[in-house]
């Protein structure tokens, strides 16, 4: 049954998958309860740790940028549950194509956060091992990674690494992007390619309500997850501040992909608590009342309340996680400031596995040019 709405009318509120209320109360869900039935108290404690460490790394990076140690930083504040929940749904053989904000996903995939700081410090172009982690390099061009992810998923499909029934072989790809990216041509082209090829990819949209200073209503007239239907694959909206719901929904979507059932669009409905990046001033375009409203839905406090309700942790545990987070922040601050500046010619070192003659020629020309300055000073 189709519900017609007049032009300009607000459409019906879409279903929001939620397993934990903002107060930390577990609510049953007929479809998704089974997908987290294996989650133990240890798993919840581990996810809580990831949430806290992710937020602390993010906070330290913001401080480092404010003090001139980083050129820029894109904060994840408020989006920790969307990232940790979805990342915990991944298997080792799955691949991740991030934007520039998936710091907690990187942590879950075993990427040293110092590599993230090095990128934003400008001393390298992404130094982590993407083969070891299956966590690909950050993408600054808005939405471009969705095409990369779709192409990689098509490769997995052609390698026969889906639909075999072997949980150690069947693989999927997840592409992260924000609500603003859904207005980019690349994202819509990726949707088309994924749909017509039935590619094993999950499009994970972190709808944080703001595309820099543009609100959600300037991006779409309908809930984002409903766009999937127009491309011919399922879409689902999940409470992006609920780590258990994000885990369950992403598990289902990834398994569909691994089984050869094609793409899914997951819209994680969350909120960007901080600035778009450290060059942005959100007080110029949004009200403080909106921010205060979303503070009541804080993803970390939600899990903490759930753990306290269920006697899953005591104060000693919470204190221990906070202490670990502070130790990590101290380590990252010192390590970041100690990162050596690269030599100008090092930009040529990692373009190809083996340097080409043309690349060697360019490197030598730059070295000669730089040496000329030293000769000038010597005179």
Short mmCIF file of C-alpha atoms in Angstrom, two decimals, residues 46-353:
data_model
loop_
_atom_site.label_atom_id
_atom_site.label_comp_id
_atom_site.label_asym_id
_atom_site.label_seq_id
_atom_site.Cartn_x
_atom_site.Cartn_y
_atom_site.Cartn_z
CA UNK A 46 34.95 -5.33 24.52
CA UNK A 47 32.68 -3.13 22.41
CA UNK A 48 32.45 -0.62 25.25
CA UNK A 49 36.24 -0.53 25.33
CA UNK A 50 36.37 0.14 21.58
CA UNK A 51 33.85 2.95 21.95
CA UNK A 52 35.82 4.64 24.71
CA UNK A 53 39.22 4.23 23.05
CA UNK A 54 37.82 5.51 19.77
CA UNK A 55 36.44 8.62 21.43
CA UNK A 56 39.66 9.26 23.34
CA UNK A 57 41.82 8.94 20.23
CA UNK A 58 39.48 11.36 18.50
CA UNK A 59 39.62 13.86 21.37
CA UNK A 60 43.40 13.74 21.51
CA UNK A 61 43.63 14.29 17.76
CA UNK A 62 41.40 17.36 17.99
CA UNK A 63 43.65 18.74 20.75
CA UNK A 64 46.76 18.05 18.69
CA UNK A 65 45.32 19.91 15.73
CA UNK A 66 44.36 22.88 17.88
CA UNK A 67 47.98 23.03 19.08
CA UNK A 68 49.40 22.98 15.56
CA UNK A 69 50.55 19.35 15.53
CA UNK A 70 48.05 18.21 12.86
CA UNK A 71 47.00 20.06 9.76
CA UNK A 72 43.38 18.92 10.02
CA UNK A 73 41.16 16.38 11.78
CA UNK A 74 37.68 15.07 11.05
CA UNK A 75 36.04 14.18 14.36
CA UNK A 76 33.90 11.07 14.87
CA UNK A 77 32.36 12.37 18.11
CA UNK A 78 28.83 10.97 18.46
CA UNK A 79 29.25 8.35 15.73
CA UNK A 80 31.20 5.78 17.74
CA UNK A 81 28.38 3.20 17.95
CA UNK A 82 27.74 3.26 14.20
CA UNK A 83 31.40 2.62 13.55
CA UNK A 84 32.15 0.05 16.25
CA UNK A 85 28.90 -1.87 15.76
CA UNK A 86 29.35 -2.16 12.00
CA UNK A 87 33.07 -2.95 12.26
CA UNK A 88 32.41 -5.75 14.75
CA UNK A 89 30.15 -7.39 12.15
CA UNK A 90 33.08 -7.83 9.76
CA UNK A 91 35.08 -10.99 9.27
CA UNK A 92 38.81 -11.04 8.62
CA UNK A 93 38.41 -11.55 4.87
CA UNK A 94 35.94 -8.68 4.44
CA UNK A 95 37.18 -5.36 3.04
CA UNK A 96 36.56 -1.81 4.28
CA UNK A 97 36.56 1.33 2.13
CA UNK A 98 36.37 4.33 4.49
CA UNK A 99 35.97 8.07 4.17
CA UNK A 100 38.26 10.22 6.33
CA UNK A 101 36.28 9.84 9.57
CA UNK A 102 36.22 6.07 10.29
CA UNK A 103 38.79 6.18 13.08
CA UNK A 104 36.94 3.70 15.31
CA UNK A 105 36.55 1.28 12.40
CA UNK A 106 40.31 1.51 11.88
CA UNK A 107 40.89 0.64 15.54
CA UNK A 108 38.60 -2.37 15.27
CA UNK A 109 40.53 -3.54 12.21
CA UNK A 110 43.83 -3.37 14.08
CA UNK A 111 45.19 -0.20 12.49
CA UNK A 112 47.57 1.70 14.77
CA UNK A 113 45.93 5.11 15.35
CA UNK A 114 49.36 6.70 15.00
CA UNK A 115 49.06 5.98 11.27
CA UNK A 116 45.89 8.07 11.19
CA UNK A 117 47.63 10.95 12.95
CA UNK A 118 50.59 10.71 10.55
CA UNK A 119 48.24 11.13 7.60
CA UNK A 120 46.65 14.26 9.05
CA UNK A 121 50.06 15.55 10.14
CA UNK A 122 51.11 15.37 6.50
CA UNK A 123 54.15 13.14 6.97
CA UNK A 124 52.78 10.33 4.80
CA UNK A 125 49.81 9.52 2.60
CA UNK A 126 48.52 6.64 4.71
CA UNK A 127 51.12 4.32 6.17
CA UNK A 128 49.10 1.32 7.33
CA UNK A 129 49.20 -2.08 5.66
CA UNK A 130 45.92 -2.37 3.78
CA UNK A 131 46.61 -6.01 2.91
CA UNK A 132 47.06 -6.99 6.55
CA UNK A 133 43.98 -5.13 7.81
CA UNK A 134 41.75 -5.10 4.70
CA UNK A 135 41.13 -1.51 5.75
CA UNK A 136 41.80 0.60 2.69
CA UNK A 137 43.20 4.11 2.63
CA UNK A 138 41.15 7.13 3.66
CA UNK A 139 39.35 8.83 0.78
CA UNK A 140 39.09 12.60 0.84
CA UNK A 141 37.13 12.95 -2.42
CA UNK A 142 33.50 12.76 -1.28
CA UNK A 143 31.83 9.50 -2.30
CA UNK A 144 34.65 8.20 -4.51
CA UNK A 145 35.27 5.22 -2.24
CA UNK A 146 31.82 3.80 -3.00
CA UNK A 147 32.93 3.12 -6.58
CA UNK A 148 36.21 1.64 -5.37
CA UNK A 149 34.29 -0.61 -3.00
CA UNK A 150 31.84 -1.69 -5.67
CA UNK A 151 34.64 -2.50 -8.08
CA UNK A 152 36.46 -4.53 -5.45
CA UNK A 153 33.23 -6.36 -4.62
CA UNK A 154 32.79 -7.22 -8.27
CA UNK A 155 36.31 -8.65 -8.19
CA UNK A 156 35.45 -10.81 -5.18
CA UNK A 157 32.40 -11.99 -7.07
CA UNK A 158 34.50 -12.97 -10.09
CA UNK A 159 37.00 -14.77 -7.87
CA UNK A 160 34.19 -17.02 -6.70
CA UNK A 161 34.60 -15.88 -3.09
CA UNK A 162 30.86 -15.58 -2.41
CA UNK A 163 28.04 -18.06 -2.05
CA UNK A 164 30.24 -21.09 -1.36
CA UNK A 165 28.90 -21.64 2.15
CA UNK A 166 32.45 -21.55 3.53
CA UNK A 167 32.51 -18.94 6.35
CA UNK A 168 36.28 -18.69 6.06
CA UNK A 169 36.16 -17.92 2.33
CA UNK A 170 32.99 -16.02 1.48
CA UNK A 171 33.73 -12.29 1.65
CA UNK A 172 31.96 -8.96 1.44
CA UNK A 173 32.87 -5.29 1.11
CA UNK A 174 31.59 -2.37 3.16
CA UNK A 175 31.74 1.25 2.01
CA UNK A 176 31.31 4.07 4.51
CA UNK A 177 30.01 7.51 3.58
CA UNK A 178 27.93 10.34 5.00
CA UNK A 179 24.53 11.79 4.19
CA UNK A 180 26.05 14.58 2.12
CA UNK A 181 27.78 12.06 -0.13
CA UNK A 182 24.42 10.67 -1.25
CA UNK A 183 24.07 13.76 -3.44
CA UNK A 184 27.28 12.89 -5.29
CA UNK A 185 27.17 11.24 -8.69
CA UNK A 186 29.80 8.67 -7.67
CA UNK A 187 27.55 7.26 -4.95
CA UNK A 188 24.56 6.91 -7.24
CA UNK A 189 26.73 5.34 -9.95
CA UNK A 190 28.04 2.87 -7.37
CA UNK A 191 24.44 2.00 -6.44
CA UNK A 192 23.68 1.28 -10.11
CA UNK A 193 26.77 -0.86 -10.68
CA UNK A 194 26.25 -2.78 -7.45
CA UNK A 195 22.62 -3.41 -8.25
CA UNK A 196 22.95 -4.58 -11.85
CA UNK A 197 25.95 -6.80 -11.04
CA UNK A 198 24.55 -8.01 -7.70
CA UNK A 199 27.88 -7.09 -6.12
CA UNK A 200 28.60 -8.23 -2.54
CA UNK A 201 28.82 -4.73 -1.03
CA UNK A 202 27.18 -3.01 1.92
CA UNK A 203 26.72 0.73 1.61
CA UNK A 204 26.92 2.06 5.16
CA UNK A 205 25.69 5.64 5.35
CA UNK A 206 26.37 7.45 8.62
CA UNK A 207 23.59 10.00 8.48
CA UNK A 208 24.90 12.52 11.00
CA UNK A 209 22.30 15.13 9.93
CA UNK A 210 24.77 17.66 8.53
CA UNK A 211 26.83 17.81 5.32
CA UNK A 212 29.23 20.42 6.67
CA UNK A 213 26.67 23.27 7.09
CA UNK A 214 23.91 21.78 4.93
CA UNK A 215 21.11 20.07 6.90
CA UNK A 216 19.62 16.73 5.88
CA UNK A 217 16.50 18.30 4.35
CA UNK A 218 18.73 19.94 1.74
CA UNK A 219 19.94 16.48 0.64
CA UNK A 220 16.71 14.51 0.36
CA UNK A 221 12.92 14.67 0.57
CA UNK A 222 12.61 11.06 1.72
CA UNK A 223 14.55 9.00 4.30
CA UNK A 224 17.86 7.99 2.75
CA UNK A 225 17.42 4.26 3.21
CA UNK A 226 14.35 4.35 0.96
CA UNK A 227 16.50 5.33 -1.99
CA UNK A 228 17.76 1.75 -2.19
CA UNK A 229 14.40 0.56 -3.50
CA UNK A 230 14.79 2.71 -6.59
CA UNK A 231 18.05 0.96 -7.39
CA UNK A 232 16.64 -2.50 -6.75
CA UNK A 233 18.14 -3.57 -3.45
CA UNK A 234 17.11 -3.46 0.23
CA UNK A 235 17.57 -0.52 2.55
CA UNK A 236 17.26 -0.31 6.33
CA UNK A 237 17.47 2.51 8.87
CA UNK A 238 19.15 1.72 12.19
CA UNK A 239 19.66 3.75 15.34
CA UNK A 240 23.26 4.83 14.75
CA UNK A 241 23.79 5.49 18.46
CA UNK A 242 22.89 1.89 19.34
CA UNK A 243 25.95 -0.33 19.01
CA UNK A 244 23.96 -3.58 19.32
CA UNK A 245 21.48 -2.57 16.62
CA UNK A 246 24.31 -1.49 14.31
CA UNK A 247 26.01 -4.83 14.89
CA UNK A 248 22.85 -6.82 14.13
CA UNK A 249 21.81 -4.88 11.03
CA UNK A 250 25.31 -4.91 9.54
CA UNK A 251 25.73 -8.62 10.26
CA UNK A 252 22.59 -9.33 8.26
CA UNK A 253 23.63 -7.08 5.37
CA UNK A 254 27.15 -8.52 5.18
CA UNK A 255 25.87 -12.07 5.26
CA UNK A 256 23.46 -11.31 2.41
CA UNK A 257 26.44 -10.08 0.43
CA UNK A 258 28.59 -13.11 1.28
CA UNK A 259 25.75 -15.43 0.30
CA UNK A 260 25.55 -13.83 -3.14
CA UNK A 261 22.30 -11.93 -2.51
CA UNK A 262 23.73 -8.56 -3.49
CA UNK A 263 24.02 -5.09 -1.97
CA UNK A 264 22.24 -3.43 0.96
CA UNK A 265 22.01 0.21 2.00
CA UNK A 266 22.26 0.74 5.75
CA UNK A 267 21.37 4.20 7.00
CA UNK A 268 22.77 4.68 10.50
CA UNK A 269 20.74 7.56 11.93
CA UNK A 270 23.16 9.39 14.22
CA UNK A 271 24.48 12.89 14.89
CA UNK A 272 27.75 14.71 14.41
CA UNK A 273 28.40 16.12 17.89
CA UNK A 274 31.46 18.08 16.87
CA UNK A 275 32.50 20.14 13.87
CA UNK A 276 32.66 18.71 10.35
CA UNK A 277 36.42 19.13 10.60
CA UNK A 278 38.62 21.32 12.76
CA UNK A 279 38.30 24.09 10.14
CA UNK A 280 34.54 24.28 10.72
CA UNK A 281 32.51 26.29 13.25
CA UNK A 282 29.12 24.54 13.71
CA UNK A 283 27.81 27.29 16.01
CA UNK A 284 27.31 29.41 12.89
CA UNK A 285 24.62 27.17 11.42
CA UNK A 286 23.00 24.97 14.08
CA UNK A 287 21.34 25.58 17.42
CA UNK A 288 22.81 24.50 20.73
CA UNK A 289 19.41 23.03 21.69
CA UNK A 290 19.80 20.48 18.91
CA UNK A 291 23.19 19.45 20.27
CA UNK A 292 21.82 19.13 23.80
CA UNK A 293 18.98 16.93 22.53
CA UNK A 294 21.45 14.49 20.97
CA UNK A 295 23.68 14.45 24.04
CA UNK A 296 20.87 12.56 25.76
CA UNK A 297 21.33 9.80 23.15
CA UNK A 298 25.09 9.45 23.70
CA UNK A 299 26.21 6.04 22.38
CA UNK A 300 28.76 5.36 25.12
CA UNK A 301 26.52 6.30 28.03
CA UNK A 302 23.81 4.12 26.51
CA UNK A 303 25.99 1.00 26.59
CA UNK A 304 27.31 1.87 30.03
CA UNK A 305 23.76 2.13 31.37
CA UNK A 306 22.91 -1.23 29.77
CA UNK A 307 25.94 -2.84 31.40
CA UNK A 308 25.09 -1.42 34.81
CA UNK A 309 21.48 -2.56 34.46
CA UNK A 310 22.59 -6.09 33.63
CA UNK A 311 25.47 -6.31 36.12
CA UNK A 312 27.86 -6.81 33.20
CA UNK A 313 30.57 -4.59 34.69
CA UNK A 314 31.55 -2.86 37.90
CA UNK A 315 33.15 0.51 38.53
CA UNK A 316 36.61 -1.04 38.50
CA UNK A 317 36.06 -2.10 34.89
CA UNK A 318 34.95 1.37 33.80
CA UNK A 319 37.86 2.98 35.64
CA UNK A 320 40.25 0.54 33.99
CA UNK A 321 39.00 1.37 30.50
CA UNK A 322 39.28 5.10 31.21
CA UNK A 323 42.84 4.61 32.45
CA UNK A 324 43.75 2.61 29.35
CA UNK A 325 42.28 5.35 27.16
CA UNK A 326 44.34 8.02 28.90
CA UNK A 327 47.51 5.97 28.54
CA UNK A 328 46.81 5.58 24.83
CA UNK A 329 46.28 9.33 24.48
CA UNK A 330 49.58 10.10 26.22
CA UNK A 331 51.40 7.62 23.99
CA UNK A 332 49.84 9.03 20.82
CA UNK A 333 50.65 12.61 21.75
CA UNK A 334 54.33 11.83 22.27
CA UNK A 335 54.57 9.55 19.26
CA UNK A 336 52.84 12.04 16.97
CA UNK A 337 55.15 14.88 17.93
CA UNK A 338 58.15 12.61 17.36
CA UNK A 339 57.15 11.64 13.82
CA UNK A 340 59.99 12.61 11.46
CA UNK A 341 59.31 14.93 8.56
CA UNK A 342 59.68 13.15 5.21
CA UNK A 343 62.27 14.15 2.65
CA UNK A 344 60.71 15.78 -0.42
CA UNK A 345 61.86 12.99 -2.74
CA UNK A 346 60.19 10.31 -0.62
CA UNK A 347 56.94 11.14 -2.43
CA UNK A 348 58.22 8.93 -5.25
CA UNK A 349 58.97 5.90 -3.06
CA UNK A 350 55.56 4.26 -2.95
CA UNK A 351 53.90 5.21 -6.23
CA UNK A 352 54.56 1.75 -7.69
CA UNK A 353 55.97 -1.48 -6.31
#
